Structures are given as C-alpha cells and as structure tokens.
Amino acid sequence: MRMHSPTAGNAEAPVVIVEFLDPACETCRAFYPRVKQLMSDNPDKIRIVLRYAPLHTGSDKVVAMLEAAHRQGKFWIALETLLANQAGWVQHHTANPEAAWQLLGGIGLNMEQMDKDMNSPETASVIAQDVADAKTLNVTMTPEFFVNGKPLPDFGFNQLKTLVDRAMADSRAR
C-alpha cells in the first residue's frame, strides 16, 4: 500500500485488500460490485486499496484521469462511472481516452483542473510507482488481489473470498 493510493473502508480494518486495477479491464468491471458486496457483508472489517495497472492500450491516459479525479476527491464516482459505461469507451480491449473524458465531464469535476492534474509530474510519479510495484509483485493481469499482503493462490472470486475469510479468522484468533 502507498500513501497516494485511493482507499475505502475502515482505516483500522483487520483485512486489507490491495487490488491492482485497469479501468479498461472487463474482468475488473465484473469484480468491482462483488468486492463492494464483500465489503458490505463485512462492515468495518475490510479496507480496499486500489493501485493502478494500466495494461490495456490507451488505459494509461484513463488512469491519469482517475488520479486527477482523485486529487479532486472524486475518485470513486469517476471509477464507478467509467466501469458502468465501459462498453462506451473500450473497444476490443483498447481504451478510447477521449470517450472516457466525455463521460467524466458529467460528474461535476473541474475539467480544466483535471487536464492540468492528469498531465502533472505528480500524477506521472504516482502511476510510475504503481506500475513499478506491479512489476515487482509480478502483476501481469488485472484484477490482481493481495489480502493482508498475500497474493491469491489462483485467480477467481471464490479464491478471493476464501483468502479474506482466512484473514478475518486469523485476526479474530489474535
């Protein structure tokens, strides 16, 4: 987890899920509501930390938009807007940043500030750090999850839920 990362949930939660996400990833879109439900089913026990992993063509620009929205306190609405409308700005696993920009224009962001922030050295540094961390952790696809620092043994929602359940049981045993 990095200090710059968008987070949701109780800061003192015993279970921390770190997710490397690409907003252009269909599987990330499919998992997002399931992870939210997992958090809802376990109030105050799970914290989610999102990290950027722009693996699809064009998604690096969309990730910069998300980071710029984060600087305006609107990361989650921006992410949910992009995921809910993904078919309108992603075609054949390729992101169309102009179409994503149009979508984000409707959620109350200061678009002039967005343009400045998404092209700032600070935004580039945040994204570069997440990409470097993803490389170090061998993240080659999205979504990739780590629960209390442990990677999924193999990919799937049931595997994620099992890892979360174990982490919760471990936290109760302490």
mmCIF file with all atom_site columns, C-alpha atoms in Angstrom:
data_model
loop_
_atom_site.group_PDB
_atom_site.id
_atom_site.type_symbol
_atom_site.label_atom_id
_atom_site.label_alt_id
_atom_site.label_comp_id
_atom_site.label_asym_id
_atom_site.label_entity_id
_atom_site.label_seq_id
_atom_site.pdbx_PDB_ins_code
_atom_site.Cartn_x
_atom_site.Cartn_y
_atom_site.Cartn_z
_atom_site.occupancy
_atom_site.B_iso_or_equiv
_atom_site.pdbx_formal_charge
_atom_site.auth_seq_id
_atom_site.auth_comp_id
_atom_site.auth_asym_id
_atom_site.auth_atom_id
_atom_site.pdbx_PDB_model_num
ATOM 1   C CA . MET A 1 1   ? 0.000   0.000   0.000   1.00 0.00 ? 1   MET A CA 1
ATOM 2   C CA . ARG A 1 2   ? 1.209   3.511   -0.809  1.00 0.00 ? 2   ARG A CA 1
ATOM 3   C CA . MET A 1 3   ? 0.085   6.737   0.838   1.00 0.00 ? 3   MET A CA 1
ATOM 4   C CA . HIS A 1 4   ? -1.218  8.039   -2.515  1.00 0.00 ? 4   HIS A CA 1
ATOM 5   C CA . SER A 1 5   ? -3.494  5.050   -3.145  1.00 0.00 ? 5   SER A CA 1
ATOM 6   C CA . PRO A 1 6   ? -7.277  5.512   -3.158  1.00 0.00 ? 6   PRO A CA 1
ATOM 7   C CA . THR A 1 7   ? -8.837  3.580   -0.276  1.00 0.00 ? 7   THR A CA 1
ATOM 8   C CA . ALA A 1 8   ? -12.307 2.776   1.015   1.00 0.00 ? 8   ALA A CA 1
ATOM 9   C CA . GLY A 1 9   ? -13.427 1.212   4.240   1.00 0.00 ? 9   GLY A CA 1
ATOM 10  C CA . ASN A 1 10  ? -12.328 1.381   7.841   1.00 0.00 ? 10  ASN A CA 1
ATOM 11  C CA . ALA A 1 11  ? -8.699  2.520   8.172   1.00 0.00 ? 11  ALA A CA 1
ATOM 12  C CA . GLU A 1 12  ? -8.380  0.143   11.163  1.00 0.00 ? 12  GLU A CA 1
ATOM 13  C CA . ALA A 1 13  ? -9.933  -2.850  9.368   1.00 0.00 ? 13  ALA A CA 1
ATOM 14  C CA . PRO A 1 14  ? -8.192  -6.154  10.140  1.00 0.00 ? 14  PRO A CA 1
ATOM 15  C CA . VAL A 1 15  ? -8.350  -7.179  6.462   1.00 0.00 ? 15  VAL A CA 1
ATOM 16  C CA . VAL A 1 16  ? -6.789  -5.089  3.721   1.00 0.00 ? 16  VAL A CA 1
ATOM 17  C CA . ILE A 1 17  ? -7.396  -5.993  0.089   1.00 0.00 ? 17  ILE A CA 1
ATOM 18  C CA . VAL A 1 18  ? -4.968  -4.392  -2.346  1.00 0.00 ? 18  VAL A CA 1
ATOM 19  C CA . GLU A 1 19  ? -6.271  -4.543  -5.909  1.00 0.00 ? 19  GLU A CA 1
ATOM 20  C CA . PHE A 1 20  ? -4.234  -3.728  -8.985  1.00 0.00 ? 20  PHE A CA 1
ATOM 21  C CA . LEU A 1 21  ? -6.832  -2.460  -11.450 1.00 0.00 ? 21  LEU A CA 1
ATOM 22  C CA . ASP A 1 22  ? -7.047  -1.346  -15.058 1.00 0.00 ? 22  ASP A CA 1
ATOM 23  C CA . PRO A 1 23  ? -10.258 0.626   -15.706 1.00 0.00 ? 23  PRO A CA 1
ATOM 24  C CA . ALA A 1 24  ? -10.350 -0.763  -19.263 1.00 0.00 ? 24  ALA A CA 1
ATOM 25  C CA . CYS A 1 25  ? -10.362 -4.357  -17.987 1.00 0.00 ? 25  CYS A CA 1
ATOM 26  C CA . GLU A 1 26  ? -13.687 -6.187  -18.355 1.00 0.00 ? 26  GLU A CA 1
ATOM 27  C CA . THR A 1 27  ? -12.844 -8.551  -15.507 1.00 0.00 ? 27  THR A CA 1
ATOM 28  C CA . CYS A 1 28  ? -12.096 -5.586  -13.220 1.00 0.00 ? 28  CYS A CA 1
ATOM 29  C CA . ARG A 1 29  ? -15.548 -4.227  -14.080 1.00 0.00 ? 29  ARG A CA 1
ATOM 30  C CA . ALA A 1 30  ? -17.133 -7.606  -13.311 1.00 0.00 ? 30  ALA A CA 1
ATOM 31  C CA . PHE A 1 31  ? -15.298 -7.993  -9.984  1.00 0.00 ? 31  PHE A CA 1
ATOM 32  C CA . TYR A 1 32  ? -15.897 -4.441  -8.712  1.00 0.00 ? 32  TYR A CA 1
ATOM 33  C CA . PRO A 1 33  ? -19.502 -4.936  -7.477  1.00 0.00 ? 33  PRO A CA 1
ATOM 34  C CA . ARG A 1 34  ? -18.592 -8.299  -5.967  1.00 0.00 ? 34  ARG A CA 1
ATOM 35  C CA . VAL A 1 35  ? -15.731 -6.784  -3.960  1.00 0.00 ? 35  VAL A CA 1
ATOM 36  C CA . LYS A 1 36  ? -18.046 -3.948  -2.855  1.00 0.00 ? 36  LYS A CA 1
ATOM 37  C CA . GLN A 1 37  ? -20.578 -6.571  -1.732  1.00 0.00 ? 37  GLN A CA 1
ATOM 38  C CA . LEU A 1 38  ? -17.860 -8.435  0.173   1.00 0.00 ? 38  LEU A CA 1
ATOM 39  C CA . MET A 1 39  ? -17.054 -5.188  1.996   1.00 0.00 ? 39  MET A CA 1
ATOM 40  C CA . SER A 1 40  ? -20.741 -4.504  2.639   1.00 0.00 ? 40  SER A CA 1
ATOM 41  C CA . ASP A 1 41  ? -21.215 -8.029  4.040   1.00 0.00 ? 41  ASP A CA 1
ATOM 42  C CA . ASN A 1 42  ? -18.340 -7.384  6.480   1.00 0.00 ? 42  ASN A CA 1
ATOM 43  C CA . PRO A 1 43  ? -18.803 -3.802  7.696   1.00 0.00 ? 43  PRO A CA 1
ATOM 44  C CA . ASP A 1 44  ? -15.684 -2.160  9.127   1.00 0.00 ? 44  ASP A CA 1
ATOM 45  C CA . LYS A 1 45  ? -13.687 -5.364  8.699   1.00 0.00 ? 45  LYS A CA 1
ATOM 46  C CA . ILE A 1 46  ? -12.318 -4.820  5.166   1.00 0.00 ? 46  ILE A CA 1
ATOM 47  C CA . ARG A 1 47  ? -10.405 -1.955  3.650   1.00 0.00 ? 47  ARG A CA 1
ATOM 48  C CA . ILE A 1 48  ? -9.765  -1.808  -0.105  1.00 0.00 ? 48  ILE A CA 1
ATOM 49  C CA . VAL A 1 49  ? -6.708  -0.132  -1.563  1.00 0.00 ? 49  VAL A CA 1
ATOM 50  C CA . LEU A 1 50  ? -6.656  0.422   -5.322  1.00 0.00 ? 50  LEU A CA 1
ATOM 51  C CA . ARG A 1 51  ? -3.443  0.535   -7.302  1.00 0.00 ? 51  ARG A CA 1
ATOM 52  C CA . TYR A 1 52  ? -3.092  1.354   -10.981 1.00 0.00 ? 52  TYR A CA 1
ATOM 53  C CA . ALA A 1 53  ? -2.019  -1.276  -13.511 1.00 0.00 ? 53  ALA A CA 1
ATOM 54  C CA . PRO A 1 54  ? -2.719  0.216   -16.959 1.00 0.00 ? 54  PRO A CA 1
ATOM 55  C CA . LEU A 1 55  ? -2.134  -2.914  -19.046 1.00 0.00 ? 55  LEU A CA 1
ATOM 56  C CA . HIS A 1 56  ? -4.596  -2.236  -21.891 1.00 0.00 ? 56  HIS A CA 1
ATOM 57  C CA . THR A 1 57  ? -3.730  0.025   -24.803 1.00 0.00 ? 57  THR A CA 1
ATOM 58  C CA . GLY A 1 58  ? -4.763  3.610   -24.033 1.00 0.00 ? 58  GLY A CA 1
ATOM 59  C CA . SER A 1 59  ? -5.619  2.950   -20.399 1.00 0.00 ? 59  SER A CA 1
ATOM 60  C CA . ASP A 1 60  ? -2.561  4.867   -19.166 1.00 0.00 ? 60  ASP A CA 1
ATOM 61  C CA . LYS A 1 61  ? -4.357  8.104   -20.095 1.00 0.00 ? 61  LYS A CA 1
ATOM 62  C CA . VAL A 1 62  ? -7.568  6.951   -18.406 1.00 0.00 ? 62  VAL A CA 1
ATOM 63  C CA . VAL A 1 63  ? -5.614  6.041   -15.267 1.00 0.00 ? 63  VAL A CA 1
ATOM 64  C CA . ALA A 1 64  ? -4.178  9.587   -15.306 1.00 0.00 ? 64  ALA A CA 1
ATOM 65  C CA . MET A 1 65  ? -7.775  10.865  -15.443 1.00 0.00 ? 65  MET A CA 1
ATOM 66  C CA . LEU A 1 66  ? -8.664  8.725   -12.419 1.00 0.00 ? 66  LEU A CA 1
ATOM 67  C CA . GLU A 1 67  ? -5.679  10.061  -10.491 1.00 0.00 ? 67  GLU A CA 1
ATOM 68  C CA . ALA A 1 68  ? -6.657  13.625  -11.434 1.00 0.00 ? 68  ALA A CA 1
ATOM 69  C CA . ALA A 1 69  ? -10.223 12.911  -10.223 1.00 0.00 ? 69  ALA A CA 1
ATOM 70  C CA . HIS A 1 70  ? -8.705  11.526  -7.016  1.00 0.00 ? 70  HIS A CA 1
ATOM 71  C CA . ARG A 1 71  ? -6.986  14.886  -6.469  1.00 0.00 ? 71  ARG A CA 1
ATOM 72  C CA . GLN A 1 72  ? -10.457 16.486  -6.590  1.00 0.00 ? 72  GLN A CA 1
ATOM 73  C CA . GLY A 1 73  ? -11.897 13.958  -4.121  1.00 0.00 ? 73  GLY A CA 1
ATOM 74  C CA . LYS A 1 74  ? -13.968 12.243  -6.816  1.00 0.00 ? 74  LYS A CA 1
ATOM 75  C CA . PHE A 1 75  ? -12.008 9.058   -7.464  1.00 0.00 ? 75  PHE A CA 1
ATOM 76  C CA . TRP A 1 76  ? -14.777 6.609   -6.568  1.00 0.00 ? 76  TRP A CA 1
ATOM 77  C CA . ILE A 1 77  ? -17.504 8.299   -8.604  1.00 0.00 ? 77  ILE A CA 1
ATOM 78  C CA . ALA A 1 78  ? -15.093 8.603   -11.537 1.00 0.00 ? 78  ALA A CA 1
ATOM 79  C CA . LEU A 1 79  ? -14.155 4.928   -11.302 1.00 0.00 ? 79  LEU A CA 1
ATOM 80  C CA . GLU A 1 80  ? -17.764 3.787   -10.984 1.00 0.00 ? 80  GLU A CA 1
ATOM 81  C CA . THR A 1 81  ? -18.804 5.983   -13.927 1.00 0.00 ? 81  THR A CA 1
ATOM 82  C CA . LEU A 1 82  ? -16.045 4.542   -16.099 1.00 0.00 ? 82  LEU A CA 1
ATOM 83  C CA . LEU A 1 83  ? -16.771 0.946   -15.119 1.00 0.00 ? 83  LEU A CA 1
ATOM 84  C CA . ALA A 1 84  ? -20.547 1.306   -15.550 1.00 0.00 ? 84  ALA A CA 1
ATOM 85  C CA . ASN A 1 85  ? -20.053 2.753   -19.041 1.00 0.00 ? 85  ASN A CA 1
ATOM 86  C CA . GLN A 1 86  ? -17.003 0.743   -20.054 1.00 0.00 ? 86  GLN A CA 1
ATOM 87  C CA . ALA A 1 87  ? -18.587 -0.521  -23.294 1.00 0.00 ? 87  ALA A CA 1
ATOM 88  C CA . GLY A 1 88  ? -18.807 3.091   -24.478 1.00 0.00 ? 88  GLY A CA 1
ATOM 89  C CA . TRP A 1 89  ? -15.093 3.847   -24.191 1.00 0.00 ? 89  TRP A CA 1
ATOM 90  C CA . VAL A 1 90  ? -13.373 0.457   -24.547 1.00 0.00 ? 90  VAL A CA 1
ATOM 91  C CA . GLN A 1 91  ? -13.451 -1.442  -27.813 1.00 0.00 ? 91  GLN A CA 1
ATOM 92  C CA . HIS A 1 92  ? -11.568 -4.722  -28.371 1.00 0.00 ? 92  HIS A CA 1
ATOM 93  C CA . HIS A 1 93  ? -9.516  -4.231  -25.174 1.00 0.00 ? 93  HIS A CA 1
ATOM 94  C CA . THR A 1 94  ? -8.392  -0.761  -26.307 1.00 0.00 ? 94  THR A CA 1
ATOM 95  C CA . ALA A 1 95  ? -9.325  2.321   -24.318 1.00 0.00 ? 95  ALA A CA 1
ATOM 96  C CA . ASN A 1 96  ? -10.572 5.467   -26.026 1.00 0.00 ? 96  ASN A CA 1
ATOM 97  C CA . PRO A 1 97  ? -9.421  8.236   -23.671 1.00 0.00 ? 97  PRO A CA 1
ATOM 98  C CA . GLU A 1 98  ? -11.484 10.918  -25.449 1.00 0.00 ? 98  GLU A CA 1
ATOM 99  C CA . ALA A 1 99  ? -14.696 8.951   -24.825 1.00 0.00 ? 99  ALA A CA 1
ATOM 100 C CA . ALA A 1 100 ? -13.691 8.399   -21.179 1.00 0.00 ? 100 ALA A CA 1
ATOM 101 C CA . TRP A 1 101 ? -13.008 12.145  -20.848 1.00 0.00 ? 101 TRP A CA 1
ATOM 102 C CA . GLN A 1 102 ? -16.527 12.918  -22.127 1.00 0.00 ? 102 GLN A CA 1
ATOM 103 C CA . LEU A 1 103 ? -18.042 10.590  -19.520 1.00 0.00 ? 103 LEU A CA 1
ATOM 104 C CA . LEU A 1 104 ? -16.079 12.175  -16.694 1.00 0.00 ? 104 LEU A CA 1
ATOM 105 C CA . GLY A 1 105 ? -17.217 15.620  -17.797 1.00 0.00 ? 105 GLY A CA 1
ATOM 106 C CA . GLY A 1 106 ? -20.676 14.792  -16.447 1.00 0.00 ? 106 GLY A CA 1
ATOM 107 C CA . ILE A 1 107 ? -19.793 14.054  -12.808 1.00 0.00 ? 107 ILE A CA 1
ATOM 108 C CA . GLY A 1 108 ? -19.008 17.530  -11.506 1.00 0.00 ? 108 GLY A CA 1
ATOM 109 C CA . LEU A 1 109 ? -15.255 17.618  -11.963 1.00 0.00 ? 109 LEU A CA 1
ATOM 110 C CA . ASN A 1 110 ? -13.367 20.809  -12.709 1.00 0.00 ? 110 ASN A CA 1
ATOM 111 C CA . MET A 1 111 ? -12.217 19.681  -16.154 1.00 0.00 ? 111 MET A CA 1
ATOM 112 C CA . GLU A 1 112 ? -9.654  22.451  -16.542 1.00 0.00 ? 112 GLU A CA 1
ATOM 113 C CA . GLN A 1 113 ? -8.010  21.334  -13.292 1.00 0.00 ? 113 GLN A CA 1
ATOM 114 C CA . MET A 1 114 ? -8.360  17.700  -14.422 1.00 0.00 ? 114 MET A CA 1
ATOM 115 C CA . ASP A 1 115 ? -6.378  18.470  -17.569 1.00 0.00 ? 115 ASP A CA 1
ATOM 116 C CA . LYS A 1 116 ? -3.612  20.109  -15.520 1.00 0.00 ? 116 LYS A CA 1
ATOM 117 C CA . ASP A 1 117 ? -3.515  17.365  -12.897 1.00 0.00 ? 117 ASP A CA 1
ATOM 118 C CA . MET A 1 118 ? -3.552  14.432  -15.294 1.00 0.00 ? 118 MET A CA 1
ATOM 119 C CA . ASN A 1 119 ? -0.544  15.874  -17.098 1.00 0.00 ? 119 ASN A CA 1
ATOM 120 C CA . SER A 1 120 ? 1.370   16.835  -13.941 1.00 0.00 ? 120 SER A CA 1
ATOM 121 C CA . PRO A 1 121 ? 4.669   15.294  -12.808 1.00 0.00 ? 121 PRO A CA 1
ATOM 122 C CA . GLU A 1 122 ? 2.968   14.273  -9.540  1.00 0.00 ? 122 GLU A CA 1
ATOM 123 C CA . THR A 1 123 ? 0.373   12.178  -11.384 1.00 0.00 ? 123 THR A CA 1
ATOM 124 C CA . ALA A 1 124 ? 3.068   10.637  -13.578 1.00 0.00 ? 124 ALA A CA 1
ATOM 125 C CA . SER A 1 125 ? 5.058   9.777   -10.434 1.00 0.00 ? 125 SER A CA 1
ATOM 126 C CA . VAL A 1 126 ? 2.071   8.078   -8.731  1.00 0.00 ? 126 VAL A CA 1
ATOM 127 C CA . ILE A 1 127 ? 1.340   5.984   -11.819 1.00 0.00 ? 127 ILE A CA 1
ATOM 128 C CA . ALA A 1 128 ? 5.020   5.118   -12.321 1.00 0.00 ? 128 ALA A CA 1
ATOM 129 C CA . GLN A 1 129 ? 5.243   3.966   -8.682  1.00 0.00 ? 129 GLN A CA 1
ATOM 130 C CA . ASP A 1 130 ? 2.173   1.732   -9.052  1.00 0.00 ? 130 ASP A CA 1
ATOM 131 C CA . VAL A 1 131 ? 3.499   0.279   -12.323 1.00 0.00 ? 131 VAL A CA 1
ATOM 132 C CA . ALA A 1 132 ? 6.903   -0.371  -10.725 1.00 0.00 ? 132 ALA A CA 1
ATOM 133 C CA . ASP A 1 133 ? 5.257   -2.036  -7.704  1.00 0.00 ? 133 ASP A CA 1
ATOM 134 C CA . ALA A 1 134 ? 3.080   -4.150  -10.011 1.00 0.00 ? 134 ALA A CA 1
ATOM 135 C CA . LYS A 1 135 ? 6.189   -5.285  -11.870 1.00 0.00 ? 135 LYS A CA 1
ATOM 136 C CA . THR A 1 136 ? 7.976   -6.110  -8.589  1.00 0.00 ? 136 THR A CA 1
ATOM 137 C CA . LEU A 1 137 ? 4.948   -8.136  -7.435  1.00 0.00 ? 137 LEU A CA 1
ATOM 138 C CA . ASN A 1 138 ? 4.701   -9.936  -10.792 1.00 0.00 ? 138 ASN A CA 1
ATOM 139 C CA . VAL A 1 139 ? 1.296   -8.469  -11.642 1.00 0.00 ? 139 VAL A CA 1
ATOM 140 C CA . THR A 1 140 ? 0.725   -9.469  -15.260 1.00 0.00 ? 140 THR A CA 1
ATOM 141 C CA . MET A 1 141 ? -3.066  -9.253  -15.456 1.00 0.00 ? 141 MET A CA 1
ATOM 142 C CA . THR A 1 142 ? -5.886  -7.392  -13.797 1.00 0.00 ? 142 THR A CA 1
ATOM 143 C CA . PRO A 1 143 ? -7.532  -7.518  -11.418 1.00 0.00 ? 143 PRO A CA 1
ATOM 144 C CA . GLU A 1 144 ? -4.777  -8.832  -9.184  1.00 0.00 ? 144 GLU A CA 1
ATOM 145 C CA . PHE A 1 145 ? -5.511  -9.069  -5.465  1.00 0.00 ? 145 PHE A CA 1
ATOM 146 C CA . PHE A 1 146 ? -3.416  -9.259  -2.319  1.00 0.00 ? 146 PHE A CA 1
ATOM 147 C CA . VAL A 1 147 ? -5.102  -9.860  1.041   1.00 0.00 ? 147 VAL A CA 1
ATOM 148 C CA . ASN A 1 148 ? -3.064  -8.728  4.030   1.00 0.00 ? 148 ASN A CA 1
ATOM 149 C CA . GLY A 1 149 ? -0.030  -8.970  1.760   1.00 0.00 ? 149 GLY A CA 1
ATOM 150 C CA . LYS A 1 150 ? -0.785  -12.464 0.448   1.00 0.00 ? 150 LYS A CA 1
ATOM 151 C CA . PRO A 1 151 ? -1.461  -12.985 -3.268  1.00 0.00 ? 151 PRO A CA 1
ATOM 152 C CA . LEU A 1 152 ? -4.329  -15.140 -4.463  1.00 0.00 ? 152 LEU A CA 1
ATOM 153 C CA . PRO A 1 153 ? -3.107  -18.728 -4.921  1.00 0.00 ? 153 PRO A CA 1
ATOM 154 C CA . ASP A 1 154 ? -5.029  -18.765 -8.219  1.00 0.00 ? 154 ASP A CA 1
ATOM 155 C CA . PHE A 1 155 ? -7.493  -16.390 -9.814  1.00 0.00 ? 155 PHE A CA 1
ATOM 156 C CA . GLY A 1 156 ? -11.197 -16.260 -9.028  1.00 0.00 ? 156 GLY A CA 1
ATOM 157 C CA . PHE A 1 157 ? -13.740 -14.614 -6.772  1.00 0.00 ? 157 PHE A CA 1
ATOM 158 C CA . ASN A 1 158 ? -14.172 -17.708 -4.596  1.00 0.00 ? 158 ASN A CA 1
ATOM 159 C CA . GLN A 1 159 ? -10.410 -17.766 -4.073  1.00 0.00 ? 159 GLN A CA 1
ATOM 160 C CA . LEU A 1 160 ? -10.522 -14.082 -3.057  1.00 0.00 ? 160 LEU A CA 1
ATOM 161 C CA . LYS A 1 161 ? -13.387 -14.722 -0.633  1.00 0.00 ? 161 LYS A CA 1
ATOM 162 C CA . THR A 1 162 ? -11.551 -17.704 0.886   1.00 0.00 ? 162 THR A CA 1
ATOM 163 C CA . LEU A 1 163 ? -8.406  -15.609 1.418   1.00 0.00 ? 163 LEU A CA 1
ATOM 164 C CA . VAL A 1 164 ? -10.487 -12.817 3.007   1.00 0.00 ? 164 VAL A CA 1
ATOM 165 C CA . ASP A 1 165 ? -12.306 -15.326 5.273   1.00 0.00 ? 165 ASP A CA 1
ATOM 166 C CA . ARG A 1 166 ? -8.953  -16.774 6.404   1.00 0.00 ? 166 ARG A CA 1
ATOM 167 C CA . ALA A 1 167 ? -7.559  -13.302 7.103   1.00 0.00 ? 167 ALA A CA 1
ATOM 168 C CA . MET A 1 168 ? -10.655 -12.488 9.182   1.00 0.00 ? 168 MET A CA 1
ATOM 169 C CA . ALA A 1 169 ? -10.343 -15.742 11.125  1.00 0.00 ? 169 ALA A CA 1
ATOM 170 C CA . ASP A 1 170 ? -6.644  -15.011 11.739  1.00 0.00 ? 170 ASP A CA 1
ATOM 171 C CA . SER A 1 171 ? -7.490  -11.524 13.022  1.00 0.00 ? 171 SER A CA 1
ATOM 172 C CA . ARG A 1 172 ? -10.067 -12.937 15.472  1.00 0.00 ? 172 ARG A CA 1
ATOM 173 C CA . ALA A 1 173 ? -7.557  -15.538 16.724  1.00 0.00 ? 173 ALA A CA 1
ATOM 174 C CA . ARG A 1 174 ? -5.118  -12.803 17.801  1.00 0.00 ? 174 ARG A CA 1
#
